[in-house]
Short mmCIF file of C-alpha atoms in Angstrom, two decimals:
data_model
loop_
_atom_site.label_atom_id
_atom_site.label_comp_id
_atom_site.label_asym_id
_atom_site.label_seq_id
_atom_site.Cartn_x
_atom_site.Cartn_y
_atom_site.Cartn_z
CA MET A 1 -4.52 16.25 -10.07
CA ASN A 2 -4.01 13.83 -7.79
CA ASP A 3 -6.18 13.13 -5.24
CA PHE A 4 -4.44 10.53 -4.05
CA ILE A 5 -2.61 11.38 -0.78
CA MET A 6 1.01 10.03 0.45
CA ALA A 7 1.49 11.77 4.19
CA GLU A 8 4.81 11.68 6.42
CA THR A 9 3.08 13.54 8.98
CA PRO A 10 -0.60 14.19 10.07
CA VAL A 11 -2.94 16.03 7.35
CA ASP A 12 -5.62 18.76 8.13
CA ILE A 13 -8.44 16.77 6.81
CA SER A 14 -10.91 19.49 7.07
CA ALA A 15 -9.46 20.39 3.91
CA LEU A 16 -9.58 18.46 2.79
CA ARG A 17 -12.97 17.24 3.19
CA ARG A 18 -13.36 20.76 2.33
CA VAL A 19 -12.59 20.30 -2.04
CA LEU A 20 -15.76 18.02 -1.55
CA LEU A 21 -18.91 20.34 -1.08
CA VAL A 22 -19.85 21.01 -4.10
CA PRO A 23 -22.75 22.30 -4.56
CA GLU A 24 -24.13 19.31 -7.60
CA ALA A 25 -23.33 16.46 -4.05
CA GLY A 26 -26.06 16.21 -1.68
CA GLY A 27 -24.28 13.35 -0.34
CA PHE A 28 -20.75 13.19 1.15
CA CYS A 29 -19.38 10.52 2.69
CA SER A 30 -16.01 9.63 4.60
CA PHE A 31 -15.04 6.67 6.23
CA GLU A 32 -12.10 6.90 8.74
CA GLY A 33 -9.54 4.39 9.62
CA ARG A 34 -6.95 4.38 13.65
CA VAL A 35 -5.01 2.34 14.84
CA ARG A 36 -6.82 0.40 16.98
CA GLN A 37 -4.89 -0.95 20.96
CA THR A 38 -5.46 -4.59 20.07
CA ASN A 39 -4.84 -7.04 16.89
CA GLU A 40 -5.45 -10.62 16.55
CA GLY A 41 -5.93 -10.35 20.94
CA ARG A 42 -2.07 -8.72 20.96
CA ALA A 43 -1.89 -5.58 23.26
CA VAL A 44 -0.97 -2.72 20.75
CA SER A 45 1.23 -0.08 20.79
CA GLY A 46 1.21 2.39 17.94
CA ILE A 47 2.08 0.89 14.15
CA ASP A 48 4.66 2.00 11.74
CA TYR A 49 3.60 2.49 8.05
CA SER A 50 5.94 2.35 5.38
CA ALA A 51 4.88 2.19 1.37
CA PHE A 52 6.63 2.01 -1.80
CA GLY A 53 6.10 5.24 -2.95
CA PRO A 54 5.56 6.04 -6.42
CA LEU A 55 3.90 2.61 -6.90
CA ALA A 56 1.21 3.39 -4.29
CA LEU A 57 0.01 6.87 -5.32
CA THR A 58 -0.30 5.33 -8.76
CA GLU A 59 -2.68 1.94 -7.90
CA GLY A 60 -4.23 4.49 -5.47
CA GLN A 61 -5.37 7.27 -7.68
CA ALA A 62 -6.47 3.82 -10.58
CA ILE A 63 -8.41 3.19 -7.44
CA LEU A 64 -10.57 6.61 -7.55
CA THR A 65 -10.50 6.84 -11.67
CA GLU A 66 -12.11 3.40 -11.48
CA ALA A 67 -14.00 4.61 -7.96
CA LYS A 68 -15.09 7.74 -9.85
CA GLN A 69 -16.27 5.88 -13.61
CA ARG A 70 -18.18 3.00 -11.30
CA PHE A 71 -20.30 5.35 -9.43
CA ALA A 72 -21.85 8.22 -9.85
CA LEU A 73 -19.33 10.53 -8.03
CA CYS A 74 -18.79 14.35 -7.97
CA ARG A 75 -15.37 13.75 -6.50
CA ALA A 76 -13.23 12.09 -4.51
CA THR A 77 -10.45 12.15 -2.53
CA ALA A 78 -8.31 9.58 0.01
CA MET A 79 -5.11 10.17 1.91
CA HIS A 80 -3.25 7.47 3.75
CA ARG A 81 0.05 8.05 5.86
CA THR A 82 3.18 6.45 6.73
CA GLY A 83 5.80 6.21 10.07
CA TYR A 84 5.34 5.83 13.16
CA LEU A 85 1.01 6.04 14.52
CA SER A 86 0.61 5.66 18.06
CA ILE A 87 -3.30 4.22 19.06
CA GLY A 88 -6.04 6.50 17.80
CA GLU A 89 -4.19 7.77 15.16
CA MET A 90 -5.45 8.91 11.75
CA ALA A 91 -3.98 6.29 9.28
CA VAL A 92 -6.33 6.53 6.30
CA TRP A 93 -8.87 9.11 5.50
CA ILE A 94 -11.13 8.49 2.45
CA GLY A 95 -13.84 11.07 1.25
CA VAL A 96 -16.30 10.91 -1.77
CA CYS A 97 -19.37 13.42 -2.78
CA ALA A 98 -22.23 12.53 -5.40
CA ALA A 99 -25.20 14.17 -6.07
CA HIS A 100 -26.89 11.22 -3.70
CA ARG A 101 -26.09 8.77 -1.27
CA ASP A 102 -26.09 5.56 -2.10
CA ALA A 103 -23.03 6.17 -4.41
CA ALA A 104 -21.47 8.09 -1.80
CA PHE A 105 -21.68 5.24 1.13
CA SER A 106 -20.97 2.33 -2.23
CA ALA A 107 -18.17 4.83 -3.67
CA CYS A 108 -16.51 4.77 -0.20
CA ARG A 109 -16.56 1.25 -0.05
CA TYR A 110 -15.15 0.55 -2.64
CA ILE A 111 -11.96 2.50 -2.22
CA ILE A 112 -11.14 1.33 1.47
CA ASP A 113 -11.74 -2.87 0.35
CA GLU A 114 -9.45 -1.03 -2.91
CA ILE A 115 -6.59 0.12 -0.53
CA LYS A 116 -6.64 -2.53 2.04
CA GLN A 117 -6.07 -5.65 -1.57
CA ARG A 118 -4.02 -3.16 -3.18
CA VAL A 119 -2.09 -0.38 -2.76
CA PRO A 120 1.44 -1.62 -1.52
CA ILE A 121 1.44 -0.67 1.72
CA TRP A 122 2.79 -2.39 4.48
CA LYS A 123 2.24 -2.45 8.61
CA ASN A 124 4.74 -3.24 10.94
CA GLU A 125 3.10 -3.39 14.66
CA HIS A 126 4.65 -2.31 17.27
CA TYR A 127 3.51 -4.55 21.00
CA THR A 128 3.64 -3.41 24.38
CA SER A 129 5.05 -6.83 25.01
CA GLY A 130 8.51 -4.44 23.49
CA GLU A 131 8.46 -7.24 20.03
CA THR A 132 7.31 -5.85 16.49
CA GLY A 133 6.02 -7.62 13.53
CA TRP A 134 4.63 -7.64 10.38
CA VAL A 135 1.04 -7.80 9.66
CA PRO A 136 0.38 -10.92 7.43
CA CYS A 137 -2.09 -10.19 4.84
CA HIS A 138 -5.77 -8.36 5.00
CA THR A 139 -8.18 -10.86 6.29
CA PHE A 140 -11.95 -10.38 4.90
CA MET B 1 23.94 -10.87 -16.44
CA LEU B 2 22.11 -7.64 -16.52
CA ASN B 3 22.30 -5.48 -13.87
CA ILE B 4 18.75 -4.98 -11.79
CA GLU B 5 18.53 -2.68 -8.93
CA LEU B 6 16.04 -4.04 -6.77
CA GLN B 7 14.30 -2.87 -3.71
CA TYR B 8 12.76 -4.21 -0.27
CA PHE B 9 10.11 -4.06 1.60
CA ALA B 10 8.82 -5.09 4.96
CA GLN B 11 10.04 -8.38 5.26
CA LEU B 12 11.60 -9.13 2.52
CA GLN B 13 13.40 -5.89 3.72
CA ASP B 14 14.40 -7.41 6.78
CA GLU B 15 15.68 -10.93 6.29
CA ALA B 16 17.71 -8.99 3.21
CA GLY B 17 19.33 -7.57 5.93
CA LYS B 18 19.37 -4.20 3.16
CA ILE B 19 16.95 -1.87 1.33
CA HIS B 20 18.25 -1.42 -1.66
CA GLU B 21 20.75 -3.03 -3.55
CA ILE B 22 22.33 -2.96 -8.06
CA ARG B 23 22.93 -6.87 -8.15
CA LYS B 24 24.56 -8.45 -11.00
CA THR B 25 22.49 -11.02 -12.48
CA PRO B 26 21.50 -13.94 -14.74
CA ALA B 27 17.52 -13.62 -14.24
CA PRO B 28 16.38 -13.34 -17.87
CA THR B 29 12.74 -13.52 -15.65
CA ALA B 30 11.39 -11.54 -12.21
CA ALA B 31 10.60 -14.65 -11.26
CA ALA B 32 13.95 -16.27 -11.47
CA LEU B 33 15.48 -13.49 -9.46
CA TYR B 34 13.39 -13.56 -7.24
CA ASP B 35 14.60 -17.66 -7.20
CA GLU B 36 17.57 -16.56 -6.41
CA LEU B 37 16.53 -14.43 -4.23
CA ARG B 38 15.04 -16.63 -2.24
CA ASN B 39 18.39 -18.71 -2.39
CA ALA B 40 20.22 -15.43 -1.53
CA TYR B 41 18.41 -14.28 1.09
CA ASP B 42 15.52 -17.80 2.66
CA PHE B 43 12.79 -15.47 1.74
CA ALA B 44 9.83 -16.96 3.46
CA LEU B 45 7.34 -15.68 1.58
CA GLU B 46 5.85 -18.13 -1.49
CA PRO B 47 5.56 -16.40 -4.92
CA ALA B 48 2.17 -17.28 -5.68
CA CYS B 49 1.27 -14.70 -2.58
CA MET B 50 3.07 -12.01 -4.09
CA ARG B 51 3.30 -9.71 -6.76
CA VAL B 52 5.79 -7.98 -8.62
CA ALA B 53 6.90 -4.17 -9.80
CA ILE B 54 9.23 -3.19 -12.52
CA ASN B 55 10.08 0.83 -13.40
CA SER B 56 7.61 1.89 -10.91
CA ALA B 57 4.68 -0.34 -12.05
CA PHE B 58 2.73 -4.30 -11.51
CA ALA B 59 4.29 -7.44 -13.80
CA PRO B 60 4.32 -10.14 -14.75
CA TRP B 61 6.04 -12.70 -13.22
CA ASP B 62 7.58 -13.59 -16.39
CA GLN B 63 7.90 -10.32 -17.72
CA PRO B 64 12.12 -10.23 -19.01
CA LEU B 65 14.10 -7.77 -17.59
CA CYS B 66 15.75 -5.80 -19.54
CA GLU B 67 19.86 -3.31 -17.59
CA GLY B 68 19.25 -1.08 -15.35
CA ASP B 69 15.53 -2.25 -14.28
CA HIS B 70 14.24 -1.27 -10.91
CA VAL B 71 12.69 -4.07 -9.16
CA ALA B 72 10.75 -5.00 -6.71
CA PHE B 73 8.78 -7.96 -5.25
CA ILE B 74 5.16 -6.97 -3.63
CA PRO B 75 4.78 -8.60 -0.08
CA PRO B 76 0.72 -8.94 0.70
CA VAL B 77 0.23 -5.87 1.29
CA THR B 78 -1.67 -4.70 4.53
CA GLY B 79 -2.25 -0.64 4.39
CA GLY B 80 -5.19 0.65 5.68
#
């Protein structure tokens, strides 16, 4: 089963979360990334996300598999949107569960960092001025 | 000459003015093919900041190309 999901439309997060509520897990951690109203000092109206679907799925799944091996996770799921998202819409969701909190916090952080570095997804920002621009690359 | 299926993403898609093409090329590797495409489309991105995917899997730039390969050059990713 592929736990990494690429979605063209909004996803019911409560359903993804429910899968992670297992009796052996005492800790659940999630991260939500949302479209922000400014970037680099420019007013943003929305972001159009595009992806190389097949490779995004395999790379995303590889990251989740790595996270399960590195940290003592019970389960891990991640979802990334494509298409045009307005301010405040959820672009990425990550959920992990583990017996204890340390593994859950660390794995959640690992997964978002790796997604941002490796998964072939691109942001085309739309500005309130009417212009658009590809975000050059992530700054860490 | 090889027939290579190319798919373009992000700024490469804008610069090439297309999403997809099948191109006849003498380029023996992905690196040589990118050089050829830079001449054709004036791609601004340096290969040093990109990766290449052959048949939907990351591959080394010097991997020999085969007839019918699907090639995608991967601009710096910005998901999340």
